[in-house]
Short mmCIF file of C-alpha atoms in Angstrom, two decimals:
data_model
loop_
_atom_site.label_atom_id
_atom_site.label_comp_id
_atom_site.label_asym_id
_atom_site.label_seq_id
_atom_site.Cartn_x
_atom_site.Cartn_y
_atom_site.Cartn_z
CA UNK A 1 102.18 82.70 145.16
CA UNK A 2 105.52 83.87 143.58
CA UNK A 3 105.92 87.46 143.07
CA UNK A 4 107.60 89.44 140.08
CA UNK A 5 108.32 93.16 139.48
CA UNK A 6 107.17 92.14 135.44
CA UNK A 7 105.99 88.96 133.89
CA UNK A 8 106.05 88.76 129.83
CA UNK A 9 103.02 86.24 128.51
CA UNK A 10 104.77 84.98 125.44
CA UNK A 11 108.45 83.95 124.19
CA UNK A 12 108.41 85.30 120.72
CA UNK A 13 111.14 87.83 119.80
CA UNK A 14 109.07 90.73 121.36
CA UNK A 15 108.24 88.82 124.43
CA UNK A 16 111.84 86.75 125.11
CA UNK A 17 113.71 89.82 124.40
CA UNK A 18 111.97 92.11 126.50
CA UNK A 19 112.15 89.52 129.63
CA UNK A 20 115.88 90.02 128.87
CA UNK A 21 115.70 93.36 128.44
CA UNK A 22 113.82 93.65 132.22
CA UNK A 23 116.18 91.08 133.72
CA UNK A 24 119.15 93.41 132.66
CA UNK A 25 117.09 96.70 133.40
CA UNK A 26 117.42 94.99 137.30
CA UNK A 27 113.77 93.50 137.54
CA UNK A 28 113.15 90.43 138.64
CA UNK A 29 111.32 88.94 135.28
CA UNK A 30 109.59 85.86 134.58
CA UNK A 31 108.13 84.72 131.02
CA UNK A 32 105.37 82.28 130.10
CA UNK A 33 105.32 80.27 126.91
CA UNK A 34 103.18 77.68 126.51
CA UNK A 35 105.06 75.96 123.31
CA UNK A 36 108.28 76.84 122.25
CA UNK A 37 110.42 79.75 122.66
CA UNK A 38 111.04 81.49 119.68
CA UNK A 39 107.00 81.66 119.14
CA UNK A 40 106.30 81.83 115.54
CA UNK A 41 108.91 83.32 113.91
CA UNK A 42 111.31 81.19 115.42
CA UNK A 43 109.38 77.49 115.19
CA UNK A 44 106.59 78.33 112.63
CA UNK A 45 107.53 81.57 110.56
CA UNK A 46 110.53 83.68 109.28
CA UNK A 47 113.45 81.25 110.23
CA UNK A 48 111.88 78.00 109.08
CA UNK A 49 110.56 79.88 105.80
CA UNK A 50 114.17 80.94 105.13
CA UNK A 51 115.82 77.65 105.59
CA UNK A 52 113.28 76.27 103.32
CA UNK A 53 114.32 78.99 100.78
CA UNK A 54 117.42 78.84 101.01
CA UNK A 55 117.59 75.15 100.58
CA UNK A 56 115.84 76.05 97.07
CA UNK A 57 118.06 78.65 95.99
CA UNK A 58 121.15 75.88 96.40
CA UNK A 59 119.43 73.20 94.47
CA UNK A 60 118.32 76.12 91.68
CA UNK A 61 121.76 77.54 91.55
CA UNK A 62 123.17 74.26 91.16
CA UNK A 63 121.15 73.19 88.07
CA UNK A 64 122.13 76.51 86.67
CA UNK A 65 126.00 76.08 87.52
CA UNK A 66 127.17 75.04 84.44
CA UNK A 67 126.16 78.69 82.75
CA UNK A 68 129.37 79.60 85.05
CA UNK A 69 131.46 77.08 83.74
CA UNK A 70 130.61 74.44 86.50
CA UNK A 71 129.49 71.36 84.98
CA UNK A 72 128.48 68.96 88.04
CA UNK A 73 125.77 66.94 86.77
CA UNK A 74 122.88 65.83 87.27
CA UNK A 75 121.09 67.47 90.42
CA UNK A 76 118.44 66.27 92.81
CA UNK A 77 116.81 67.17 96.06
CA UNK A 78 115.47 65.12 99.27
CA UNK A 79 112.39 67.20 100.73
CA UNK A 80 112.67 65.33 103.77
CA UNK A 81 116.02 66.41 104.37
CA UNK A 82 115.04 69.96 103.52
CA UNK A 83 112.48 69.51 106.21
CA UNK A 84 114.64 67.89 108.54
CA UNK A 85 117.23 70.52 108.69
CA UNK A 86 114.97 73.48 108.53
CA UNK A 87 113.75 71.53 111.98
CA UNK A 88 117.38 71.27 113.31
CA UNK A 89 117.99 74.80 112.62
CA UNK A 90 114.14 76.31 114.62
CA UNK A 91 115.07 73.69 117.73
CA UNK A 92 118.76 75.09 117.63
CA UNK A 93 117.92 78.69 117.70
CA UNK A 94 114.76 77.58 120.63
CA UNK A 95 117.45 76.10 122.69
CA UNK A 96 119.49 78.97 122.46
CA UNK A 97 116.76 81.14 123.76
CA UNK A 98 116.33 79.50 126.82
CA UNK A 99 120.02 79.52 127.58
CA UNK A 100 119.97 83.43 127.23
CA UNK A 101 116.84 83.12 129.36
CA UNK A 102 118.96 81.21 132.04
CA UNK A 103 121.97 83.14 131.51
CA UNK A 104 120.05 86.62 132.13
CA UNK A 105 118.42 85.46 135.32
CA UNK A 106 114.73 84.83 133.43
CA UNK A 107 112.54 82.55 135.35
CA UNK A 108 110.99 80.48 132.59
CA UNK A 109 107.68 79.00 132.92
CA UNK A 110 106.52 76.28 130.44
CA UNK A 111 102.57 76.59 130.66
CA UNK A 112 99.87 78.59 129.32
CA UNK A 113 99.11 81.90 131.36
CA UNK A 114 96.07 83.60 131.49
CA UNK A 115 95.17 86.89 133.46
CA UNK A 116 93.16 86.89 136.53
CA UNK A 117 93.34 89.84 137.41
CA UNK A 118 95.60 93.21 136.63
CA UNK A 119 98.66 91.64 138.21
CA UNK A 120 97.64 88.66 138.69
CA UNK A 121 98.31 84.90 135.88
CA UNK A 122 97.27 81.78 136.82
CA UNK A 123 99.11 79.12 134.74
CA UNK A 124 97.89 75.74 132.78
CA UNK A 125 100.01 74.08 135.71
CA UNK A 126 97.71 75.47 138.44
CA UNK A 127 100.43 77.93 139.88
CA UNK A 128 99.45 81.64 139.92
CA UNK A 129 101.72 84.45 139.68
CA UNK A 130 102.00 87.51 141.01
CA UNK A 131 103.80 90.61 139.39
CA UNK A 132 103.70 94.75 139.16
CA UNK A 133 104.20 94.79 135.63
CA UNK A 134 102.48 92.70 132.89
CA UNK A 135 103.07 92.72 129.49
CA UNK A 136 101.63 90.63 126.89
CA UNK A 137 103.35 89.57 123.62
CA UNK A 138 100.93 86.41 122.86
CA UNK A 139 101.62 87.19 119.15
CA UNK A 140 99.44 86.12 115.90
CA UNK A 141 97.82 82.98 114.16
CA UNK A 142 96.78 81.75 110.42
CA UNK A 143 94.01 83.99 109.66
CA UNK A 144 90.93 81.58 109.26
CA UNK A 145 89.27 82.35 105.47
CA UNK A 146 85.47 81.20 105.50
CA UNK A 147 85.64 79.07 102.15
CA UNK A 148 83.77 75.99 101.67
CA UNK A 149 85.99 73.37 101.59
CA UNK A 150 88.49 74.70 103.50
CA UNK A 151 88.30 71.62 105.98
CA UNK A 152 89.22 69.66 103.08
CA UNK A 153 92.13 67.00 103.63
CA UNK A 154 95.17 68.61 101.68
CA UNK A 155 94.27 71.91 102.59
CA UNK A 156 96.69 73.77 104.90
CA UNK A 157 97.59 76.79 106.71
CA UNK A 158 101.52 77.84 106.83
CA UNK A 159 101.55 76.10 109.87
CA UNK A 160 101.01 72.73 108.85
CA UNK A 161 102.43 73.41 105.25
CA UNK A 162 105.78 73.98 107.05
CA UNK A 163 105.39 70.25 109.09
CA UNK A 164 104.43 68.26 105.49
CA UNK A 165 107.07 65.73 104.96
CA UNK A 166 106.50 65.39 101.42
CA UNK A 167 106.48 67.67 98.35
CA UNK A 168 103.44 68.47 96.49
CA UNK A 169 103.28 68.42 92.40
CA UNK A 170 101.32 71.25 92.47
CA UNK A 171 100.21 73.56 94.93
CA UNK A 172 97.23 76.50 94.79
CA UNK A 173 98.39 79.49 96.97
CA UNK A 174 95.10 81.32 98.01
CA UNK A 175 96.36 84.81 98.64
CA UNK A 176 99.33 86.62 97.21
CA UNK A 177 101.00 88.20 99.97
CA UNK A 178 104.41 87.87 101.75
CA UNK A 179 103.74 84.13 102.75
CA UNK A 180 102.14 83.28 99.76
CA UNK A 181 104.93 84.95 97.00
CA UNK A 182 107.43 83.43 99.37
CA UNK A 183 106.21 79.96 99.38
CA UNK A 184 105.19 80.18 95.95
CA UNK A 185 108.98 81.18 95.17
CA UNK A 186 110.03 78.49 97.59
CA UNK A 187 107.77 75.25 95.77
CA UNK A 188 108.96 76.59 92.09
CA UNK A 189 112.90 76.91 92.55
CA UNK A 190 111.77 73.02 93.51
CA UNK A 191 110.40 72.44 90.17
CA UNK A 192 106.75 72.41 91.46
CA UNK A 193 103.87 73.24 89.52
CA UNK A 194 102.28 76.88 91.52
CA UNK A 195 98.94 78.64 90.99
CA UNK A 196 98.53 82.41 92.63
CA UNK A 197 94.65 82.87 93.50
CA UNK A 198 94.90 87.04 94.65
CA UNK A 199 91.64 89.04 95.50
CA UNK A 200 93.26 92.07 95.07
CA UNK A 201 94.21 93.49 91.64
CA UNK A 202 97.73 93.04 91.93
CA UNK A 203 99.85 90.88 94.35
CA UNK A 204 101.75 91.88 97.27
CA UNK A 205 99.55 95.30 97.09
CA UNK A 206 101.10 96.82 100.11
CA UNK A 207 104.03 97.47 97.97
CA UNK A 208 105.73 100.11 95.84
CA UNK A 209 103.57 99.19 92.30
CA UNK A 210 107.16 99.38 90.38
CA UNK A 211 107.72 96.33 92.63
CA UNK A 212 104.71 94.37 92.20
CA UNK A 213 105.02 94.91 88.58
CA UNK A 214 108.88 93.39 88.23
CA UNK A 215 108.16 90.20 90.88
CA UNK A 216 104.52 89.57 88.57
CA UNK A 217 107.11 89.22 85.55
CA UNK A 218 109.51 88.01 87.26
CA UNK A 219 107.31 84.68 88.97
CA UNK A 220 105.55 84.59 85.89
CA UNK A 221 108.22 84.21 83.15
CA UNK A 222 109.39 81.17 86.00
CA UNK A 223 105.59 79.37 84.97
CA UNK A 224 103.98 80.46 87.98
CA UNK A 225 100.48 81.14 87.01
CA UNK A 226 99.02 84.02 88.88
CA UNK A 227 95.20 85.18 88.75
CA UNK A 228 94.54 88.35 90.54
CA UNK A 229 91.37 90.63 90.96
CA UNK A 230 89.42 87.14 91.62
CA UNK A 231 88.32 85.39 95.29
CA UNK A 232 87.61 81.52 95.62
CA UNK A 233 84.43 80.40 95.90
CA UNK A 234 84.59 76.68 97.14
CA UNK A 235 87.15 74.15 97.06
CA UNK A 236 85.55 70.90 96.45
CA UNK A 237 86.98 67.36 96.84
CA UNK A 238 90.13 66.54 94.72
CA UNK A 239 91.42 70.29 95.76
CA UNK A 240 89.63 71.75 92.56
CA UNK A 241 89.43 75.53 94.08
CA UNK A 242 86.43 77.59 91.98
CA UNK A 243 87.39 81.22 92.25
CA UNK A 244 85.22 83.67 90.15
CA UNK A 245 86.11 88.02 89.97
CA UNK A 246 84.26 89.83 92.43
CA UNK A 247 81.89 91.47 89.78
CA UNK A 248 81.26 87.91 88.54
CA UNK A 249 82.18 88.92 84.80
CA UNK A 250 85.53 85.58 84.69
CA UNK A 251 85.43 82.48 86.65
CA UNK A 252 87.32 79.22 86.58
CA UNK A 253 89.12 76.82 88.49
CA UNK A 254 92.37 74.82 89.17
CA UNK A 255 93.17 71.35 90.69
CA UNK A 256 96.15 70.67 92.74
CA UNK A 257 96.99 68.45 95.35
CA UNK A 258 98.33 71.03 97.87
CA UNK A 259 95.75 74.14 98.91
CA UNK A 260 97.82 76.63 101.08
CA UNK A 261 95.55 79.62 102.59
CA UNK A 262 98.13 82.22 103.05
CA UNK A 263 95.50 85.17 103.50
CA UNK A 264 97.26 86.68 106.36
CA UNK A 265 97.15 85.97 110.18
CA UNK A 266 94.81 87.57 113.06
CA UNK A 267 95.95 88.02 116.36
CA UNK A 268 96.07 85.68 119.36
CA UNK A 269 93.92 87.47 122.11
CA UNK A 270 91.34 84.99 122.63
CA UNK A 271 91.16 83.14 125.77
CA UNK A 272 93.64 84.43 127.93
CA UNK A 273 91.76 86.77 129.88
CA UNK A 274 91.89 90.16 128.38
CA UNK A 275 88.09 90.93 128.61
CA UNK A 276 88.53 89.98 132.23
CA UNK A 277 90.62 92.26 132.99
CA UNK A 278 88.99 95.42 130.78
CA UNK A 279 92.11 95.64 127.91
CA UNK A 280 90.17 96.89 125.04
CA UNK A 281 90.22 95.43 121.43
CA UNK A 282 88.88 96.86 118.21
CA UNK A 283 86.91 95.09 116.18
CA UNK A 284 89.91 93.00 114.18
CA UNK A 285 91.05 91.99 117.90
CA UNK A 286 94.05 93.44 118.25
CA UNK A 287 94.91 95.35 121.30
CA UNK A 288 94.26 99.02 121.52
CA UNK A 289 97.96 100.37 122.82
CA UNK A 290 99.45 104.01 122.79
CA UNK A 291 103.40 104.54 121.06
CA UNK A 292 104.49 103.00 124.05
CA UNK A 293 102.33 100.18 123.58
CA UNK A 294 100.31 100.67 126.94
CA UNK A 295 96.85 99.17 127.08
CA UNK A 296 94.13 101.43 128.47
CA UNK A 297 94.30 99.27 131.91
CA UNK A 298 97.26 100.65 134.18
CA UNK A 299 100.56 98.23 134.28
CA UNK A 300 99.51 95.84 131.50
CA UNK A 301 101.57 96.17 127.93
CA UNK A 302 100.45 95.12 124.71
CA UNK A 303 103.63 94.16 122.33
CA UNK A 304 104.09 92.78 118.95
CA UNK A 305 101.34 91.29 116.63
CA UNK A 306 98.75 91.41 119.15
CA UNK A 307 98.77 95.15 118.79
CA UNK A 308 98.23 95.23 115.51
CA UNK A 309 100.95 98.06 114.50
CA UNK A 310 103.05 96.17 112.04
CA UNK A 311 103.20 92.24 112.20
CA UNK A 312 106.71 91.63 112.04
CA UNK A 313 108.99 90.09 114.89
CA UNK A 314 111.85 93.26 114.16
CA UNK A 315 108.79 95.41 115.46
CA UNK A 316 107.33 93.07 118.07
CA UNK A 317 111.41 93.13 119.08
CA UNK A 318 111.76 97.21 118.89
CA UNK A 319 108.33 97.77 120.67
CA UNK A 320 109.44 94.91 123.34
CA UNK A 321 113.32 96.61 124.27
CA UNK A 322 111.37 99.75 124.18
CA UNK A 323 109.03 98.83 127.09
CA UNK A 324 111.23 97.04 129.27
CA UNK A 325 113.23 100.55 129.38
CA UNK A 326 110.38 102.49 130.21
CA UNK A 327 109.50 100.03 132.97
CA UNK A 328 112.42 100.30 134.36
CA UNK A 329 111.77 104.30 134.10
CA UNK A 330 114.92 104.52 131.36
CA UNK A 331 114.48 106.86 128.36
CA UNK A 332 112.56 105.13 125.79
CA UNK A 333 111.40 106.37 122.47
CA UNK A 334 108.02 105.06 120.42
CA UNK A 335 109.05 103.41 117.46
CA UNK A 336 108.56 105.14 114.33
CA UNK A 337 106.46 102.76 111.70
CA UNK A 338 107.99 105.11 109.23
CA UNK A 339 111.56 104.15 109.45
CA UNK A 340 110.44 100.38 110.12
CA UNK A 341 112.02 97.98 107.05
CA UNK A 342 109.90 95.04 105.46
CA UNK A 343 111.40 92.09 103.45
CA UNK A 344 110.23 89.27 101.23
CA UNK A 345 112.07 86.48 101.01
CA UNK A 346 111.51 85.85 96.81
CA UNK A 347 113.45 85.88 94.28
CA UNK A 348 114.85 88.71 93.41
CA UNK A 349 114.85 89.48 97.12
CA UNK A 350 111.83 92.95 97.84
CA UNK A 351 112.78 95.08 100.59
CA UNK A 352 111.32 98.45 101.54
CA UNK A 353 111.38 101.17 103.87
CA UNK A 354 108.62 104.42 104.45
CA UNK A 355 106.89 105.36 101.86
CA UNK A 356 105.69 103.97 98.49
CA UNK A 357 105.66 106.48 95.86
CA UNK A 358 102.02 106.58 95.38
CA UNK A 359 101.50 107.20 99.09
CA UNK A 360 104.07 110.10 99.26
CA UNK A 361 102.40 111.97 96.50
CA UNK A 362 99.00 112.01 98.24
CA UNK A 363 100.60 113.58 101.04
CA UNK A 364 100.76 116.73 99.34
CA UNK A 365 104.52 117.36 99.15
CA UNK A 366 106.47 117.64 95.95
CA UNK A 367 107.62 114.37 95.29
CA UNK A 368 110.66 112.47 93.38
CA UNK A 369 112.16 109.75 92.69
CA UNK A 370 115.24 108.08 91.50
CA UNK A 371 115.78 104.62 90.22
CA UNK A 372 118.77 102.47 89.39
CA UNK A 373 118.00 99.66 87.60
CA UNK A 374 120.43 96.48 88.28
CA UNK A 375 121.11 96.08 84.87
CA UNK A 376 123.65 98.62 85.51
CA UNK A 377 125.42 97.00 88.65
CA UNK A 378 128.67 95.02 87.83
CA UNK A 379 128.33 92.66 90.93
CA UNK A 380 124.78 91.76 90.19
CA UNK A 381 126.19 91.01 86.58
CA UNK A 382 128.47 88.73 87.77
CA UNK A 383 126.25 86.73 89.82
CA UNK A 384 123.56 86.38 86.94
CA UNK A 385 121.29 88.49 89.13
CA UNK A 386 121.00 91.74 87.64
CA UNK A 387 117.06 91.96 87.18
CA UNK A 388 115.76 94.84 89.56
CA UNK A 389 116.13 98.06 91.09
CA UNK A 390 116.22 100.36 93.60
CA UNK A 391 114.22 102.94 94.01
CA UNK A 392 114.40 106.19 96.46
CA UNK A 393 111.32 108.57 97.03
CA UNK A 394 112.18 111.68 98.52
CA UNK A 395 110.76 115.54 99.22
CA UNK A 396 112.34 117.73 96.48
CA UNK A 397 111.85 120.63 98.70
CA UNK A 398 114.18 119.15 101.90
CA UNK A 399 115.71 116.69 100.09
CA UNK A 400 113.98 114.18 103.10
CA UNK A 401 114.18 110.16 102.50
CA UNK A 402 110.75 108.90 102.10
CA UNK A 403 110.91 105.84 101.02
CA UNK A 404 112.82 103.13 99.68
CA UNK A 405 111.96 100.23 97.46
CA UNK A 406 114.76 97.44 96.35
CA UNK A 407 114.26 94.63 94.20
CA UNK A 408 117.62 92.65 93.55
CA UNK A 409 120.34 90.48 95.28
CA UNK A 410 120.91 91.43 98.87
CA UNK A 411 118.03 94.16 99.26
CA UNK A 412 116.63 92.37 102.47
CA UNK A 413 120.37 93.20 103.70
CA UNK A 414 121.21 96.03 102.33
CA UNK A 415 117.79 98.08 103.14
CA UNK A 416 119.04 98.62 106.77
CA UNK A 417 121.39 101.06 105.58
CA UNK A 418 118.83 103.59 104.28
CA UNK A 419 117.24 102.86 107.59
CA UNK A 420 119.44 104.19 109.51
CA UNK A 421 120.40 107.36 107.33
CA UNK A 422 116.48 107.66 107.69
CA UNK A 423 117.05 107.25 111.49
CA UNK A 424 119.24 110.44 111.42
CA UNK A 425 117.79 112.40 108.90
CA UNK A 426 119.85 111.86 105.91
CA UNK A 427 119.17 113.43 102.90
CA UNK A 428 119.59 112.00 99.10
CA UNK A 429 122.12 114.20 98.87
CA UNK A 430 124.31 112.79 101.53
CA UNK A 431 123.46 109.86 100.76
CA UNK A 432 124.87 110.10 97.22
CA UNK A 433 128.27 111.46 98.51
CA UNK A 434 129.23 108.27 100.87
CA UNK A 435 131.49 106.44 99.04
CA UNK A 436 130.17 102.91 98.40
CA UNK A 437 132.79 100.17 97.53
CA UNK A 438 133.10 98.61 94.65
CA UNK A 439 132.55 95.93 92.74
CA UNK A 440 128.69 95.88 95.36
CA UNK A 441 125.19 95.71 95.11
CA UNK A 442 125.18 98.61 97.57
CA UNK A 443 126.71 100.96 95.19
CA UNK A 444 122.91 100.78 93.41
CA UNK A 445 122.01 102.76 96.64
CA UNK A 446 124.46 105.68 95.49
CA UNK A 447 123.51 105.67 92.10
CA UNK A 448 119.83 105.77 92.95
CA UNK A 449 120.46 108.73 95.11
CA UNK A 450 122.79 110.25 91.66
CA UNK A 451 119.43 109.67 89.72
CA UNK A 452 117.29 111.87 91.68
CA UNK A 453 118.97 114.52 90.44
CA UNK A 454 119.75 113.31 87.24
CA UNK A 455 123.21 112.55 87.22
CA UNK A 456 124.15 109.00 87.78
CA UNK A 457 127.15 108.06 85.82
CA UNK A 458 126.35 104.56 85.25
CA UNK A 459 123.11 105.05 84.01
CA UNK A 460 121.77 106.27 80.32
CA UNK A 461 120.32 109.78 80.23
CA UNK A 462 117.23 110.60 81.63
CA UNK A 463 114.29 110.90 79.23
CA UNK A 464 112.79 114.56 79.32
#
């Protein structure tokens, strides 16, 4: 039996970085993966999305070059190509994992692990492992929506949407969140007919409403149809999905030839031997953890999706680094979901941090805002790209960064810099006097912060 001080079940970002992290921390680490390092994000989520995306963008931008005075013709895509490099880029990055693996002293083990006991994994190989520390980082799958039909050839999951090697004509997105805005964005920059089926009465809900109101317009001036505040029913051969509002008052249906169930993902603690060992779940599944993500059983972690606390690979990362220096009995802080950033890869790009502004006024705390609208920016002018905004909620009484909402060129970049004034508690204030250069997108950060007080110079008086 081989003996470690920690073993990480999982190679996502949270689970290959914090083996790292040990390794470096002066613990001799191994880390179980069953598939491919990277996990999801890496093979089956955020980088394959974004190659897909940004393979759309260049093929829309080029139809649309000759508005700038670049007249190249006429312009055409190969899907399989698109497929084929957003393949070359996931196995790339996966390679590159296990070389930092190898390179930090990681002992990599290519099975399935499941817990025998508090320190104890027996792997799919039949070798069992020993180890002081365990910490699992197993991560998150498709969430499975009980619709009739769903079986149906044609119908797919991200998953297997992301291995299709040819294009649909049109494609019915069942659920209007992240994945499904961002696929929906993806298919139409393609020229492909998409249909939004949302439950709730708005799509991507979690959001700043000001937000969900522009990208609504914004996807559906591009001819994406988008019904919200109705569920599906069935989906019956020929992909015609029924959907019908929850009070029963509309109903209807649309055909495509592509059904995508995007209605969010659940998280992958089944079968690997958490009941044995007592970690508790709630009801959802996740893993009950603490803000150091310990499980109620003694030595065992609980990291990244599996917990529950915000499904995003940045967190699963944060939580993961955070761990490995407590292990290692380094100073480590508990993140705080407050100050965490979340991006969606559309078009305009959404980005937000904190607070929405509905959410900070129920708090109780005198609450503004201030809003730049793009319209204003000279660089997003001269890209064409001028519809959006950004948005700053703050505490008029300390002046406190709430929240932050972009919509517009560059936000998903360009969000990490309120982040970190968050991080060292900025206020708008400060945040208005750092100089930002010019011609930018960034400078709509400064002006924002001018409008909460009324006095941005590039923007029109404020209506009393």
């Amino acid at each position: 039996m081989t003996k470690f001080d920690a073993i990480v079940l999982g190679g996502g970002p949270g689970g290959y970085e914090c083996a790292i992290r040990l390794s470096q921390n002066g613990l001799k680490t191994a880390l179980v993966e069953e598939a491919e390092l990277g996990g999801t994000c890496l093979n089956r989520g955020c980088i394959p999305t974004k190659s897909l995306l940004h393979a759309a963008e260049l093929y829309h931008t080029a139809k649309g070059s000759s508005d700038f005075g670049v007249d190249i013709g006429d312009v055409s895509f190969n899907y399989e190509k698109i497929i084929e490099r957003k393949d070359a880029v996931a196995k790339q990055l996966s390679n590159g994992v296990g070389f930092l693996q190898k390179n930090h002293g990681v002992t990599v083990f290519n099975a399935r692990g499941t817990l025998l006991e508090t320190q104890k994994i027996e792997l799919s190989t039949g070798e069992t492992l020993e180890c002081t520390h365990t910490i699992l980082a197993t991560g998150s799958l498709p969430a499975n929506i009980p619709i009739p039909g769903i079986d149906l050839p044609g119908v797919v999951d991200s998953t297997a949407l992301l291995d299709m090697k040819t294009c649909p004509e049109h494609i019915v997105i069942v659920g209007g969140g992240v994945i499904g805005v961002e696929f929906a964005t993806f298919f139409n920059r393609l020229d492909v007919k998409v249909t939004i089926i949302e439950m709730l009465d708005r799509i991507l809900e979690p959001m700043d409403q000001d937000v969900s109101k522009i990208i609504t317009a914004e996807l559906t001036n591009r001819g994406i149809d988008i019904h919200v505040g109705v569920k599906v029913d069935a989906i019956e051969p020929g992909l015609k999905v029924n959907y019908s509002s929850v009070d029963g008052s509309v109903s209807g249906y649309v055909e495509g030839d592509t059904v995508l169930i995007a209605g969010g993902r659940v998280p992958n603690t089944q079968n690997i031997g958490l009941e044995k060992v007592g970690v508790h779940m709630n009801k959802k599944g996740f893993v009950e953890v603490d803000g150091l993500c310990r499980t109620n059983v003694p030595g065992v972690f609980a990291i990244g999706d599996m917990n529950g606390e915000m499904l995003l690979a940045h967190v699963a990362s944060g939580q993961g680094l955070a761990v490995a220096d407590f292990i290692a009995g380094k100073p480590a802080k508990q993140l705080n979901l407050n100050h965490i950033p979340s991006c969606v890869y559309c078009s305009p790009e959404i980005a937000m941090v904190g607070l929405t502004e509905e959410k900070a006024k129920v708090t109780g705390r005198d609450v503004g805002t201030g809003m730049f609208n793009l319209s204003g920016n000279g660089r997003a002018m001269t890209m064409g790209e001028n519809s959006g905004f950004f948005k700053l909620v703050y505490d008029k009484a300390t002046e406190e960064i709430l929240g932050c909402h972009m919509v517009g060129p560059y936000a998903t970049e360009l969000i990490a810099e309120i982040v970190a004034v968050m991080e060292c508690e900025g206020t708008i204030t400060e945040l208005g006097k750092a100089v930002h250069p010019h011609p930018t997108v960034s400078e709509a950060i400064m002006e924002a912060a001018h409008a909460c007080h009324g006095n941005s110079v590039n923007a029109p008086k404020p209506r009393k």
